[in-house]
XYZ file of C-alpha atoms in Angstrom:
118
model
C 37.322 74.171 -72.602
C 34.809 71.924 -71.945
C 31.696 72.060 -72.984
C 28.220 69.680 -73.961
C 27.618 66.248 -75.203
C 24.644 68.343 -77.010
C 26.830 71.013 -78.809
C 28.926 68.101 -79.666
C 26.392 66.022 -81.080
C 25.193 69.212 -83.194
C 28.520 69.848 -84.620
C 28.688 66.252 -85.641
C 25.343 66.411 -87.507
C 26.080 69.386 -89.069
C 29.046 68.649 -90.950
C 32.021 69.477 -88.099
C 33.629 65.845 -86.581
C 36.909 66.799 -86.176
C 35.372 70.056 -83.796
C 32.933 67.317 -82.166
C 35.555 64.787 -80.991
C 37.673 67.244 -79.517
C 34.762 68.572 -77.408
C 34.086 64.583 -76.205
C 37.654 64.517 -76.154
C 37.972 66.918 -73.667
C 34.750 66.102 -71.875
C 36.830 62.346 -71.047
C 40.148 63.979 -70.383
C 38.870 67.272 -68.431
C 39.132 66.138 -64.526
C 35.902 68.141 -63.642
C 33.938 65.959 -65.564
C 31.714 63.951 -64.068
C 31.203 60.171 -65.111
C 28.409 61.142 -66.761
C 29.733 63.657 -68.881
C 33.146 61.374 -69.280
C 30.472 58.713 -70.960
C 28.521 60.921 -73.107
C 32.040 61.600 -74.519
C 32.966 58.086 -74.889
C 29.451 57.675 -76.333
C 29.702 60.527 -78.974
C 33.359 58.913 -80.002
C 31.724 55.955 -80.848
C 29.368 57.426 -83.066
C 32.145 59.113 -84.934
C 34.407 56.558 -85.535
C 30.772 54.667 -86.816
C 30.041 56.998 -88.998
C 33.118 57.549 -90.443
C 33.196 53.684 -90.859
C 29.725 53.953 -92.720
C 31.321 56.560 -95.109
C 34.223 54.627 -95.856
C 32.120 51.440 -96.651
C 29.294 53.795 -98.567
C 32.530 54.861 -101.214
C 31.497 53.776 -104.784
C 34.046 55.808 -106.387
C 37.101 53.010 -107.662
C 39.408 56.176 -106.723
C 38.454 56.685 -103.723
C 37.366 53.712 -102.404
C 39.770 52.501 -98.945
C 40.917 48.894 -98.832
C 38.776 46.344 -97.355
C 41.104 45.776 -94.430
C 41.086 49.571 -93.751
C 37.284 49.784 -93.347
C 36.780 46.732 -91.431
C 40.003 48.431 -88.984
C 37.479 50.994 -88.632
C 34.175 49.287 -87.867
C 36.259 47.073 -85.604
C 37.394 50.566 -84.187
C 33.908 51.049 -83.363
C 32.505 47.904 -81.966
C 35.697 48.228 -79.918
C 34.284 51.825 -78.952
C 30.921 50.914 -78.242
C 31.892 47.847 -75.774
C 33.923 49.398 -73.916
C 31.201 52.252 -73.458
C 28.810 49.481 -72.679
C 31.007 47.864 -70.272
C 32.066 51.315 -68.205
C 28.618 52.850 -68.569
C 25.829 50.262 -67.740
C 23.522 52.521 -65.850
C 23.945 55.334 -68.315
C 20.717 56.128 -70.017
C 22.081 56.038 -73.283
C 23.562 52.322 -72.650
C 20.763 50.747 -74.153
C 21.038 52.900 -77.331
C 24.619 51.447 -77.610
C 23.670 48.172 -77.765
C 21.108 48.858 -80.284
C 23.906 50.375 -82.498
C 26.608 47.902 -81.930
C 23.854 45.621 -83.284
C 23.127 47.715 -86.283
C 27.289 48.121 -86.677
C 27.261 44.522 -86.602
C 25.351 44.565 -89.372
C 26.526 46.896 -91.484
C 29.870 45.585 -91.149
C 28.364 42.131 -92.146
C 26.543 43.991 -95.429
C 29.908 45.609 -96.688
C 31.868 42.282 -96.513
C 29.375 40.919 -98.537
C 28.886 43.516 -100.632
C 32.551 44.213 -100.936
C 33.535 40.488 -101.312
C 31.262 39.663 -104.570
């Protein structure tokens, strides 16, 4: 079953990630794919495992809160995700929009250690 980076990115908004990364999931893994759909996969990953790194930074709940190491596992995770998407992809339209988030990632990550360390 393969089917759009679009319907992917919709189920991520609205609430579905697990649905969304096995859509990009299969959109990498599905030998039909083209490159293009294989990177708009690897793209939307990214953005999942960043957003799931925001969340986990965002906890102000003592009970709920993850270790430190855990979420900075995660938004390494991420960077991780977002080179190697920058790397494979370079003429990729959305290639500049990954290095504009890896920045912002940078950042956030750099915010929470802060934040997390005082």
């Amino acid at each position: 079953m393969v089917t759009s980076a679009p319907f992917a990115d919709a189920l991520a908004r609205r609430g579905y990630p697990d649905l969304a990364k096995e859509v990009y999931n299969n959109l990498i893994n599905d030998p039909k794919s083209t490159s293009t759909k294989r990177a708009e996969g690897q793209y939307g990953l990214a953005l999942l495992i960043y957003t799931d790194a925001r969340v986990l930074a965002g906890e102000r709940n003592e009970k709920r809160r993850s270790p430190m190491e855990e979420v900075l596992k995660r938004f390494d995770e991420a960077d991780q995700a977002f080179a190697k998407f920058i790397q494979e992809s370079a003429s990729h339209p959305r290639n500049l929009d990954a290095k504009l988030t890896r920045g912002k990632l940078l950042q956030d990550k750099a915010e929470y250690v802060t934040r997390a360390s005082s």
